[in-house]
Structures are given as structure tokens and as C-alpha cells.
Coordinates of C-alpha atoms in Angstrom, one line a residue:
Chain A
X19 CA 21.3 14.2 10.5
X20 CA 21.3 18.0 10.8
X21 CA 19.6 20.1 8.2
X22 CA 22.1 22.4 6.5
X23 CA 20.3 23.2 3.3
X24 CA 17.2 23.0 1.3
X25 CA 15.6 22.2 -2.1
X26 CA 13.1 24.8 -3.3
X27 CA 10.5 23.6 -5.8
X28 CA 10.2 26.1 -8.7
X29 CA 7.9 23.9 -10.7
X30 CA 6.4 20.8 -9.2
X31 CA 6.0 18.6 -12.3
X32 CA 3.0 16.4 -12.7
X33 CA 3.2 14.4 -9.5
X34 CA 6.4 14.7 -7.4
X35 CA 6.4 13.0 -3.9
X36 CA 8.9 12.2 -1.2
X37 CA 9.4 8.4 -0.9
X38 CA 11.5 6.1 1.1
X39 CA 11.3 2.3 1.3
X40 CA 7.8 2.5 2.8
X41 CA 6.0 2.6 6.1
X42 CA 6.2 -1.0 7.2
X43 CA 4.8 -2.7 10.3
X44 CA 1.6 -0.6 10.7
X45 CA -0.7 -2.4 8.2
X46 CA -2.6 -3.9 11.1
X47 CA -3.6 -0.4 12.0
X48 CA -4.8 0.2 8.4
X49 CA -1.7 2.1 7.4
X50 CA -0.7 1.6 3.8
X51 CA 3.0 1.0 3.1
X52 CA 3.4 3.5 0.2
X53 CA 7.1 3.9 -0.9
X54 CA 8.5 4.0 -4.4
X55 CA 6.6 2.6 -7.4
X56 CA 10.0 1.4 -8.7
X57 CA 12.0 0.6 -5.5
X58 CA 15.0 -0.6 -7.7
X59 CA 15.6 2.9 -9.2
X60 CA 15.0 4.5 -5.8
X61 CA 17.8 2.4 -4.3
X62 CA 20.1 2.9 -7.3
X63 CA 19.7 6.7 -7.1
X64 CA 20.6 6.6 -3.4
X65 CA 23.5 4.3 -4.1
X66 CA 24.9 6.7 -6.7
X67 CA 25.3 9.4 -4.1
X68 CA 26.5 7.1 -1.4
X69 CA 23.3 7.1 0.6
X70 CA 21.7 4.2 2.5
X71 CA 18.8 2.6 0.5
X72 CA 16.2 3.9 3.0
X73 CA 17.1 7.6 2.5
X74 CA 14.1 9.5 1.1
X75 CA 14.2 10.5 -2.6
X76 CA 11.8 12.5 -4.8
X77 CA 9.7 10.4 -7.0
X78 CA 9.1 12.2 -10.3
X79 CA 6.2 11.2 -12.5
X80 CA 6.0 11.7 -16.3
X81 CA 6.6 15.5 -16.2
X82 CA 9.5 16.4 -14.1
X83 CA 10.0 19.4 -11.7
X84 CA 12.4 22.3 -11.5
X85 CA 14.2 22.4 -8.2
X86 CA 16.7 24.9 -6.9
X87 CA 19.5 23.8 -4.5
X88 CA 20.9 26.2 -2.0
X89 CA 24.0 24.2 -1.0
X90 CA 26.9 22.4 -2.5
X91 CA 26.0 18.7 -2.8
X92 CA 26.0 15.6 -5.0
X93 CA 22.7 14.6 -6.7
X94 CA 21.7 11.6 -8.8
X95 CA 18.6 10.7 -10.8
X96 CA 17.8 7.1 -11.7
X97 CA 14.8 5.4 -13.3
X98 CA 13.0 7.0 -16.2
X99 CA 15.3 8.6 -18.7
X100 CA 14.7 12.4 -18.8
X101 CA 16.8 15.1 -20.4
X102 CA 18.3 16.9 -17.3
X103 CA 20.2 20.1 -16.8
X104 CA 21.7 21.4 -13.6
X105 CA 22.9 25.0 -13.6
X106 CA 22.2 25.1 -17.3
X107 CA 24.7 22.2 -18.1
X108 CA 23.5 18.8 -19.3
X109 CA 23.7 16.0 -16.8
X110 CA 22.7 12.4 -17.2
X111 CA 20.4 9.9 -15.6
X112 CA 22.2 7.1 -13.8
X113 CA 25.3 9.1 -12.7
X114 CA 26.0 11.3 -9.7
X115 CA 26.7 15.0 -10.4
X116 CA 27.7 18.0 -8.3
X117 CA 25.3 20.9 -7.7
X118 CA 26.4 24.3 -6.5
X119 CA 24.4 26.8 -4.4
X120 CA 21.8 28.6 -6.4
X121 CA 21.7 26.1 -9.3
X122 CA 18.5 24.8 -10.6
X123 CA 17.9 21.1 -11.7
X124 CA 15.5 21.0 -14.6
X125 CA 13.8 17.8 -15.8
X126 CA 13.2 18.2 -19.6
X127 CA 11.9 15.8 -22.2
X128 CA 11.2 12.2 -21.1
X129 CA 12.5 9.5 -23.3
X130 CA 11.7 6.2 -21.6
X131 CA 9.9 5.0 -18.5
X132 CA 7.4 6.9 -16.2
X133 CA 9.1 7.6 -12.9
X134 CA 12.5 8.9 -11.9
X135 CA 14.1 9.2 -8.5
X136 CA 16.2 12.2 -7.4
X137 CA 18.6 11.4 -4.5
X138 CA 20.4 14.0 -2.5
X139 CA 23.8 13.0 -1.0
X140 CA 24.1 13.1 2.8
X141 CA 20.9 11.4 3.9
X142 CA 18.3 12.3 1.4
X143 CA 15.2 14.5 1.8
X144 CA 14.7 15.2 5.5
X145 CA 11.0 15.9 5.8
X146 CA 9.6 14.7 9.1
X147 CA 9.2 10.9 9.5
X148 CA 5.7 9.7 10.4
X149 CA 5.5 6.2 12.0
X150 CA 9.1 5.7 11.1
X151 CA 8.9 6.6 7.4
X152 CA 9.0 9.7 5.2
X153 CA 7.0 8.0 2.4
X154 CA 4.1 10.0 1.1
X155 CA 0.7 8.3 1.1
X156 CA -1.6 10.6 -0.9
X157 CA -5.0 9.3 0.1
X158 CA -4.4 9.4 3.8
X159 CA -2.3 12.6 3.6
X160 CA 0.6 10.9 5.5
X161 CA 4.3 11.4 5.3
X162 CA 6.4 13.4 2.8
X163 CA 5.5 17.1 2.9
X164 CA 2.1 17.3 4.6
X165 CA 1.1 14.0 2.9
X166 CA 0.8 15.6 -0.5
X167 CA 2.4 16.0 -3.9
X168 CA 5.0 18.9 -4.0
X169 CA 3.8 22.3 -5.1
X170 CA 5.7 25.4 -6.4
X171 CA 7.4 27.2 -3.5
X172 CA 7.8 24.2 -1.3
X173 CA 11.0 23.9 0.6
X174 CA 12.5 20.5 1.5
X175 CA 15.2 20.2 4.2
X176 CA 18.4 18.4 3.2
X177 CA 21.8 17.6 4.8
X178 CA 24.0 18.1 1.7
X179 CA 27.3 16.3 1.1
X180 CA 29.6 17.4 -1.6
X181 CA 32.5 15.0 -1.0
X182 CA 31.3 11.6 -2.4
X183 CA 33.1 10.5 -5.5
X184 CA 30.8 10.5 -8.5
X185 CA 29.4 7.0 -9.1
X186 CA 28.1 5.9 -12.4
X187 CA 25.6 3.2 -13.1
X188 CA 26.9 0.7 -15.5
X189 CA 25.0 -1.6 -17.9
X190 CA 21.7 -1.0 -16.3
X191 CA 18.5 -2.4 -17.6
X192 CA 16.5 0.8 -18.4
X193 CA 12.8 0.6 -18.6
X194 CA 11.6 -0.3 -22.1
X195 CA 9.3 1.9 -23.9
X196 CA 5.7 1.8 -23.1
X197 CA 5.5 -2.0 -22.6
X198 CA 6.5 -4.5 -20.0
X199 CA 6.3 -8.2 -19.6
X200 CA 5.7 -9.2 -16.0
X201 CA 6.1 -12.6 -14.4
X202 CA 3.1 -13.6 -12.4
X203 CA 2.4 -16.3 -9.7
X204 CA -1.1 -17.7 -9.7
X205 CA -3.3 -17.3 -6.7
X206 CA -4.3 -17.2 -4.0
X207 CA -7.8 -17.3 -5.5
X208 CA -6.9 -18.5 -9.1
X209 CA -9.5 -21.3 -8.7
X210 CA -12.2 -18.7 -8.7
X211 CA -11.6 -18.0 -12.4
X212 CA -12.4 -19.8 -15.6
X213 CA -9.6 -21.4 -17.6
X214 CA -10.3 -18.8 -20.3
X215 CA -9.5 -16.1 -17.8
X216 CA -6.1 -17.5 -17.1
X217 CA -5.5 -17.9 -20.8
X218 CA -6.5 -14.3 -21.5
X219 CA -4.3 -13.0 -18.6
X220 CA -1.2 -14.8 -20.0
X221 CA -1.7 -14.2 -23.7
X222 CA -3.3 -10.7 -24.2
X223 CA -1.7 -7.3 -23.9
X224 CA -3.6 -5.2 -21.4
X225 CA -3.6 -1.4 -21.6
X226 CA -3.0 0.7 -18.5
X227 CA -6.2 2.7 -18.1
X228 CA -6.1 6.5 -17.6
X229 CA -8.0 5.7 -14.3
X230 CA -4.7 4.5 -12.8
X231 CA -2.6 6.0 -10.0
X232 CA -0.2 5.1 -7.3
X233 CA -2.8 2.9 -5.6
X234 CA -3.3 0.7 -8.6
X235 CA -3.4 0.3 -12.4
X236 CA -6.7 -0.6 -14.0
X237 CA -6.0 -3.0 -16.9
X238 CA -8.1 -2.7 -20.1
X239 CA -8.5 -5.9 -22.0
X240 CA -10.9 -8.8 -22.2
X241 CA -12.9 -9.3 -19.0
X242 CA -11.5 -12.0 -16.7
X243 CA -14.6 -14.0 -15.8
X244 CA -15.0 -15.9 -12.6
X245 CA -16.6 -19.2 -11.8
X246 CA -17.6 -18.0 -8.4
X247 CA -19.4 -14.7 -8.4
X248 CA -19.9 -14.2 -4.7
X249 CA -17.7 -11.6 -3.1
X250 CA -14.8 -12.6 -1.0
X251 CA -14.5 -11.5 2.7
X252 CA -11.9 -8.7 2.9
X253 CA -8.4 -9.9 3.6
X254 CA -4.8 -8.5 3.6
X255 CA -3.4 -7.4 0.3
X256 CA 0.1 -6.9 -1.1
X257 CA 1.6 -4.8 -3.9
X258 CA 1.6 -6.7 -7.1
X259 CA -1.7 -8.4 -6.5
X260 CA -4.0 -8.7 -9.5
X261 CA -7.5 -8.2 -8.1
X262 CA -10.6 -8.8 -10.2
X263 CA -13.9 -7.2 -9.4
X264 CA -17.1 -8.9 -10.6
X265 CA -17.1 -7.0 -13.9
X266 CA -13.8 -8.7 -14.8
X267 CA -11.6 -5.6 -15.2
X268 CA -8.4 -6.5 -13.4
X269 CA -6.6 -4.0 -11.1
X270 CA -2.9 -4.4 -10.4
X271 CA -2.2 -3.1 -6.9
X272 CA 0.7 -0.7 -6.6
X273 CA 2.6 1.1 -3.9
X274 CA -0.2 3.1 -2.3
X275 CA -2.7 0.2 -2.3
X276 CA -5.0 -0.3 0.7
X277 CA -3.9 -2.8 3.3
X278 CA -7.0 -5.0 2.8
X279 CA -9.4 -5.7 0.0
X280 CA -12.4 -7.9 -0.9
X281 CA -11.8 -8.8 -4.6
X282 CA -10.4 -12.2 -5.5
X283 CA -6.8 -12.3 -6.8
X284 CA -6.1 -14.3 -9.9
X285 CA -2.3 -13.8 -9.4
X286 CA 0.6 -11.7 -8.1
X287 CA 3.3 -10.0 -10.1
X288 CA 6.6 -11.3 -8.7
X289 CA 8.7 -8.9 -6.6
X290 CA 11.5 -8.8 -9.2
X291 CA 9.2 -7.3 -11.8
X292 CA 7.4 -4.7 -9.6
X293 CA 10.1 -2.1 -10.6
X294 CA 9.2 -2.6 -14.3
X295 CA 5.5 -2.2 -13.4
X296 CA 6.4 1.0 -11.7
X297 CA 7.8 2.4 -14.9
X298 CA 4.5 2.1 -16.7
X299 CA 2.1 5.0 -17.4
X300 CA -1.5 5.2 -18.6
X301 CA -1.7 4.1 -22.2
X302 CA 1.3 1.7 -21.9
X303 CA 0.8 -2.0 -22.3
X304 CA 1.5 -4.9 -20.0
X305 CA 1.7 -8.6 -20.6
X306 CA 1.8 -11.4 -18.0
X307 CA 3.8 -14.6 -18.0
X308 CA 3.1 -17.4 -15.6
X309 CA 6.1 -18.5 -13.5
X310 CA 6.9 -20.7 -10.5
X311 CA 7.8 -19.7 -7.0
X312 CA 11.4 -20.9 -7.6
X313 CA 11.7 -18.8 -10.7
X314 CA 10.3 -15.7 -8.9
X315 CA 13.0 -16.0 -6.2
X316 CA 15.7 -16.6 -8.8
X317 CA 14.5 -13.5 -10.7
X318 CA 14.6 -11.4 -7.5
X319 CA 18.2 -12.6 -6.8
X320 CA 19.1 -11.7 -10.4
X321 CA 17.6 -8.2 -9.9
X322 CA 19.6 -7.7 -6.7
X323 CA 22.8 -8.8 -8.5
X324 CA 22.0 -6.2 -11.2
X325 CA 21.8 -3.6 -8.5
X326 CA 24.9 -4.9 -6.7
X327 CA 26.9 -4.7 -10.0
X328 CA 26.3 -1.0 -9.8
X329 CA 27.8 -0.8 -6.4
X330 CA 31.4 -1.5 -7.3
X331 CA 33.4 1.4 -5.9
X332 CA 34.4 3.9 -8.6
X333 CA 38.0 3.9 -9.9
X334 CA 40.4 5.6 -7.6
X335 CA 38.7 4.4 -4.4
X336 CA 40.9 2.6 -2.0
X337 CA 39.6 -0.9 -1.5
X338 CA 40.8 -2.7 1.7
Chain B
X18 CA -6.5 -23.4 8.5
X19 CA -4.7 -23.2 5.1
X20 CA -1.5 -21.4 4.4
X21 CA -1.4 -20.0 0.8
X22 CA 1.3 -18.1 -0.9
X23 CA 0.0 -14.7 -2.2
X24 CA 2.9 -13.9 -4.5
X25 CA 6.5 -14.2 -3.4
X26 CA 6.4 -11.7 -0.5
X27 CA 3.3 -12.6 1.5
X28 CA 1.7 -15.7 3.1
X29 CA -2.0 -15.7 3.5
X30 CA -3.3 -17.8 6.3
X31 CA -7.0 -18.6 5.7
X32 CA -9.4 -19.8 8.4
X33 CA -13.0 -20.8 7.8
X34 CA -14.5 -18.2 5.4
X35 CA -17.0 -16.8 7.8
X36 CA -17.4 -13.5 9.8
X37 CA -17.3 -14.9 13.3
X38 CA -15.8 -13.5 16.5
X39 CA -14.0 -16.8 17.4
X40 CA -12.5 -17.3 13.9
X41 CA -11.4 -13.7 13.9
X42 CA -9.9 -14.1 17.4
X43 CA -7.8 -17.1 16.2
X44 CA -6.5 -14.9 13.3
X45 CA -5.6 -12.1 15.8
X46 CA -3.9 -14.4 18.2
X47 CA -1.9 -16.2 15.5
X48 CA -0.8 -12.7 14.5
X49 CA 0.3 -11.9 18.0
X50 CA 2.3 -15.1 18.4
X51 CA 4.0 -14.6 15.0
X52 CA 4.9 -11.0 15.9
X53 CA 6.3 -12.1 19.2
X54 CA 8.7 -14.5 17.4
X55 CA 10.4 -11.5 15.7
X56 CA 11.4 -13.6 12.7
X57 CA 14.0 -12.1 10.5
X58 CA 12.5 -10.7 7.3
X59 CA 8.9 -10.5 8.5
X60 CA 7.8 -6.9 7.9
X61 CA 4.1 -6.9 8.6
X62 CA 1.5 -9.2 10.2
X63 CA -2.0 -8.2 9.3
X64 CA -5.2 -9.8 10.6
X65 CA -8.3 -9.9 8.3
X66 CA -11.8 -11.0 9.2
X67 CA -10.9 -14.7 8.9
X68 CA -7.4 -14.6 7.6
X69 CA -3.9 -13.3 8.4
X70 CA -1.4 -11.7 6.0
X71 CA 2.3 -12.2 6.7
X72 CA 4.4 -9.9 4.6
X73 CA 8.0 -10.8 4.3
X74 CA 11.2 -9.8 2.5
X75 CA 11.9 -12.8 0.2
X76 CA 15.6 -12.2 0.3
X77 CA 15.9 -12.2 4.1
X78 CA 13.3 -14.8 5.1
X79 CA 13.7 -18.4 5.7
X80 CA 10.3 -19.3 4.1
X81 CA 10.3 -22.9 5.3
X82 CA 10.9 -21.8 8.9
X83 CA 8.2 -19.2 8.6
X84 CA 5.7 -21.7 7.3
X85 CA 6.7 -24.1 10.1
X86 CA 6.1 -21.3 12.7
X87 CA 2.7 -20.6 11.2
X88 CA 1.7 -24.2 11.3
X89 CA 2.9 -24.6 14.9
X90 CA 1.3 -21.4 16.2
X91 CA -1.8 -22.2 14.1
X92 CA -2.2 -25.4 15.9
X93 CA -2.0 -23.6 19.2
X94 CA -4.7 -21.0 18.3
X95 CA -7.0 -23.7 16.8
X96 CA -8.0 -24.6 20.3
X97 CA -9.0 -21.0 21.2
X98 CA -12.7 -21.4 22.0
X99 CA -13.5 -18.3 24.0
X100 CA -13.0 -14.6 23.6
X101 CA -10.7 -12.8 26.0
X102 CA -12.3 -9.8 27.7
X103 CA -12.0 -7.0 25.1
X104 CA -10.6 -3.5 25.5
X105 CA -13.8 -1.4 25.7
X106 CA -14.4 1.9 23.9
X107 CA -17.4 4.3 24.1
X108 CA -17.6 6.6 21.1
X109 CA -19.9 9.7 21.4
X110 CA -21.9 10.3 18.3
X111 CA -24.0 13.2 17.1
X112 CA -26.6 11.4 15.0
X113 CA -28.6 12.9 12.1
X114 CA -28.8 16.4 10.6
X115 CA -25.7 17.6 8.8
X116 CA -23.6 15.1 10.8
X117 CA -25.6 12.2 9.5
X118 CA -27.1 13.0 6.1
X119 CA -28.2 9.5 5.4
X120 CA -30.0 8.9 8.7
X121 CA -33.4 9.4 7.1
X122 CA -32.5 7.2 4.2
X123 CA -31.5 4.4 6.5
X124 CA -34.8 4.9 8.4
X125 CA -36.7 4.6 5.1
X126 CA -34.8 1.4 4.3
X127 CA -35.6 0.0 7.8
X128 CA -39.2 1.2 7.7
X129 CA -38.9 2.8 11.1
X130 CA -38.2 6.2 12.6
X131 CA -34.8 7.9 12.7
X132 CA -34.9 7.6 16.5
X133 CA -35.3 3.9 16.2
X134 CA -32.3 3.7 13.8
X135 CA -30.2 5.6 16.4
X136 CA -31.5 3.3 19.2
X137 CA -30.7 0.2 17.3
X138 CA -27.2 1.4 16.2
X139 CA -26.4 2.5 19.8
X140 CA -27.8 -0.6 21.4
X141 CA -25.2 -3.1 20.2
X142 CA -21.7 -3.7 21.3
X143 CA -19.6 -4.1 18.2
X144 CA -16.4 -6.1 17.7
X145 CA -13.5 -4.6 15.8
X146 CA -12.8 -7.4 13.2
X147 CA -10.0 -5.7 11.3
X148 CA -8.6 -2.4 10.1
X149 CA -8.1 -1.3 6.5
X150 CA -9.0 1.2 3.8
X151 CA -7.1 4.1 5.5
X152 CA -5.2 4.4 8.7
X153 CA -7.4 3.8 11.7
X154 CA -10.5 2.7 9.8
X155 CA -12.0 -0.2 11.8
X156 CA -14.5 -2.6 10.4
X157 CA -17.1 -3.2 13.1
X158 CA -19.8 -5.9 13.3
X159 CA -22.4 -6.8 13.4
X160 CA -25.1 -4.2 12.7
X161 CA -28.7 -5.0 13.5
X162 CA -30.1 -6.5 10.3
X163 CA -33.1 -4.2 10.3
X164 CA -30.9 -1.1 9.8
X165 CA -28.2 -2.8 7.7
X166 CA -28.7 -0.6 4.6
X167 CA -26.4 -1.3 1.7
X168 CA -23.7 1.2 0.7
X169 CA -24.4 3.9 -1.9
X170 CA -24.1 2.7 -5.4
X171 CA -22.0 5.8 -6.2
X172 CA -19.7 6.8 -3.4
X173 CA -19.4 10.4 -2.2
X174 CA -16.3 12.1 -3.3
X175 CA -15.7 13.4 0.2
X176 CA -16.9 12.1 3.5
X177 CA -16.0 14.3 6.5
X178 CA -13.6 13.0 9.1
X179 CA -15.4 11.4 12.1
X180 CA -18.4 10.3 10.0
X181 CA -20.1 7.2 11.4
X182 CA -21.5 5.0 8.6
X183 CA -23.3 1.7 7.9
X184 CA -22.6 -0.7 5.0
X185 CA -24.8 -3.7 5.3
X186 CA -24.0 -5.4 8.6
X187 CA -20.8 -3.4 9.1
X188 CA -20.4 -0.1 10.8
X189 CA -17.4 2.2 11.2
X190 CA -15.9 5.7 11.6
X191 CA -14.1 7.5 8.8
X192 CA -10.8 8.6 10.6
X193 CA -10.1 11.3 7.9
X194 CA -11.8 13.0 5.0
X195 CA -11.8 10.5 2.1
X196 CA -14.2 9.4 -0.6
X197 CA -16.7 6.9 0.8
X198 CA -19.8 4.9 0.0
X199 CA -21.2 4.1 3.4
X200 CA -24.5 5.4 4.7
X201 CA -23.6 8.2 7.0
X202 CA -25.8 8.4 10.1
X203 CA -23.7 10.6 12.5
X204 CA -20.4 12.0 13.4
X205 CA -17.9 11.8 16.3
X206 CA -15.2 14.1 17.5
X207 CA -13.1 11.1 18.7
X208 CA -9.6 11.0 17.2
X209 CA -9.6 7.6 15.5
X210 CA -5.9 7.9 14.4
X211 CA -3.0 9.9 15.6
X212 CA 0.5 9.0 14.4
X213 CA 2.0 10.6 17.5
X214 CA 0.1 8.2 19.8
X215 CA 1.1 4.5 20.5
X216 CA -0.8 2.7 19.2
X217 CA -1.7 5.3 16.6
X218 CA -5.1 3.8 16.0
X219 CA -7.8 4.2 18.7
X220 CA -9.2 0.8 17.8
X221 CA -7.4 -2.5 17.4
X222 CA -8.7 -5.9 16.2
X223 CA -10.6 -7.6 18.9
X224 CA -11.7 -4.4 20.8
X225 CA -15.3 -3.8 21.7
X226 CA -17.1 -0.5 20.7
X227 CA -20.3 1.1 21.8
X228 CA -21.7 4.2 20.2
X229 CA -23.3 6.7 22.7
X230 CA -25.8 9.3 21.3
X231 CA -24.8 12.8 22.4

């Protein structure tokens, strides 16, 4: 993919990072996966401009950026619902739109959700890949642009494409406001906890603490007490794990989580619902609902169908 | 060996819950065997001290076949009863002073001189049990009990890259500047992690490490 244009960051927003589907297959070297907090919306944004799902997007958090485009290209934003303008004209979340050279894309008021994804047609944001991925991991300063959040004046290489027919997302489940209900599978150390801990986990609303970030959400609520108080020996961890340190305040591991950890896990949020978790912000509430493995897989297939339903070619496209 | 589901996208293979070179070796060898199978959908195979994490894409993986492969390879590695000759590393360390601000604290904990802390830390050959925390961070064991000072109650906001630390019976090198709670006794200029190198991490699980005072 040859670079033929660039995005220039005028205002960076609160936390804007380059993300792709993550840096897999290096966790044995201690390399965290990173990637989008809401992979579903990342993929949808890419789809809307005709990109492959692994193309890098910009993940925008709570307060969006202002970005100038120096080439003619299609763009799309998916995920959190922001007021958007491009070249002064209103554009919508969940639909591709054309940008002309010199125009500025401005993220305005946020209505719903926490994170939006900006996809650029033609192969996405083309910062240098590190270990096969462009995903930004903030703590280890890896990937994206120098491993950090974007700042004013940054320039991002792109290979723009203006020709793709505008796709529009249809009937999409948008993130709900400030609250999510996440399905959870017990284990692998659920037997370390009291029965009251499980009851609390599945009946109480937990508040996302301000001390939350891309690595994990601290959950404020009743402490989840353990039967066993000894520490576990560090072992591999996955996004969605609900870890519980001795004091009982659970931590939901998110995209930038460490590859290993030593706190017991009472449960795991199912893959299908991680995108909903990714749309939560500090102060929002989360509830957990126990499910079975079969239900988790069915939910993931349903989520994929939801995405595939967006992938119907737009009207006017020749279908063989 | 027990195989547990850790959510719907990872299997956790648990061996005896002990920090032991042979148990660790079985986890590492199981990881190698599973990686060699190149099973569709498996995206990461990660050894822990006495466990192995197998990350998979639930929509692309035949879970029953993966579980069967783990059971089969698990049986094969259960008979591993000796350690293969490890890859050896010598890491030069400048102990004490600004490079090791906690050296005197560890000496006070041990009730010995700073020189004796250095001698004891440098006398042992350590095993790399696993990597974690940040890219290239290897958990090494075991540290001489006498100098096994516990980590700081309040971590430092920034530990310099190359810092050599002790946390109980573990020791290790911070590959990059991060927050950290370990007792810092020295610093090395060895490049612990370089994404342009293959493998990127200087240390891999199962390797042997000696620290050499400079």
C-alpha cells in the first residue's frame, strides 16, 4: 500500500490512538495484544469504506479530535454516536462519506457510547507495523504513532481511495447510554469465592471507577470476598477476565491488559459482549449475567450476523 | 494436568500449582507442541509458571479438537522428567548507587553488607519461568532467600529501563521505563526487547541467566 496522503491532527481529543485487530502471537514474549476496545465498531467502520477488518483505524475516546485530510477519500465513523462535521457539513456516524483535500473532520458533542472508530478508505492508517500490528499499546509505547496517543500536529500516512460506493450501516445496535449488561462465564477460579460474591456479581450494578483505562476497568460495588486468601501464581490472562485482588474490588481486563496476572478470576465476560464493555466510560454502570458456554458461542454468532447484515452491498452494485 | 475454560476464547491448562523448574518445563514443552500443530484459530500460546494459556478465535476453532490435542500433548509432556540444556545468558549489571537505589535497603533487610547482596544475587543461575507485565519482562527464579526482600508497598511511578530488581524470590530486568514496585539493586545496558530482532525478547521461557557485576 503506497502512501499518497496524510491526516493531520489539529486537536487530538482526549485519547485518540491508532488500533487494528491487535498484536497477536507474541504474548509468550510478554507483548500485550492491544487493539480496539470495541472490535465490532472498528470492523464496521472498516467495512463501511470497503477496507479489510484488520486495517488500522483511529480509536476516539469521549472527546473527539479535529483532523484535516489532504486527499480525496472516503471516511467512516462507527461506534459511539458523536455529532460530526466534515468540511463544515454535517455527516453521520455509521455511514461512509467523501472528504475532499483540505477539509477538516470535527468530532462534536457525544450522545451515546464512549469510543468511536474512524476508518480511512484504501487500507486505513498506515503507521509502521511493529511485530505485525499497528495497534497502539500505551504502557509499552508500542505501535501506532511512537506508541502514544495522538497529539496536535501529528501526521498520519494514508493511501486514500475515493471510489468506493458509500455504504450505510442499517439497523445497528448502538451502545446504550451509560449502562451495559454483560454476559459472564464463571471461572476459572470461581471456586475461590464465597457464594455471596457470585450473588453480588450477578445482582448488583457496578460503577466504572475513574481509575480505569484501556488496560482495565476497576468496578466499584460491594467487595467480592474470597474463601481462599492466598495469592495465585501468575498465569496467562485474556481480555474480559474479571480479576479480584484480595481487597475484593474487581477489575475487568480490557484491550491493553498485561499478558499474565496473579489475581484469581471469578469469571470472564463473553466475547460477544466485549464490544459493549468497550463503549463504557468512568461513571457508567455495568451489570453481569451468568451464562453457559453454548450461550456465549451463540451470542457471538448472533453478533457476527449483526455485522454481516451490514455487509450487504449497497444498491446499484452488481452482484454476480 | 487440568484443562479449564477461561471465558470463551482461552483455555487454561493448569499443572501442579508450584513454582518448580520441571513443572514449568512441561508447560513450556506443551506450548511448543501445540504451536507446532498450527491449529486453525489458535492465536497465542502462552506459558505461565505452572500453566499454559491457549488463546483462540471461538468462531474459527474446533474446540473439541483443540481440547483433544491438549490432552494428547499433555500426556506426552507429563513424562518429561529432566530439563534440557538451557540457552545461557550473562547479563552485566552495574550494582548500587544511582543504578540500584534499593541496594542498601535490601542489605538492611538481609542484615548483611551491600557487597554480600551483590555476591548472592550474582552467584545464582536463574531460570526464566515466564514473560509478562511488559514486552520482554522475564520472571526469573529463584533468588537466595536471605536477600528476597518484598516489593515496595507503593510502586515507583517510573523505573528506568534496564533496572534489575528483586521481588521476594523473583528477580528480573525492566526492559523499558514503566511504573514498578520491585527493589532496584542495579542496572544493565543489555537490550531486553527489540521488536526488530527475532525473537524480539532477549530471554525466553526455560533460558538460564547469570548476572555479572561490572
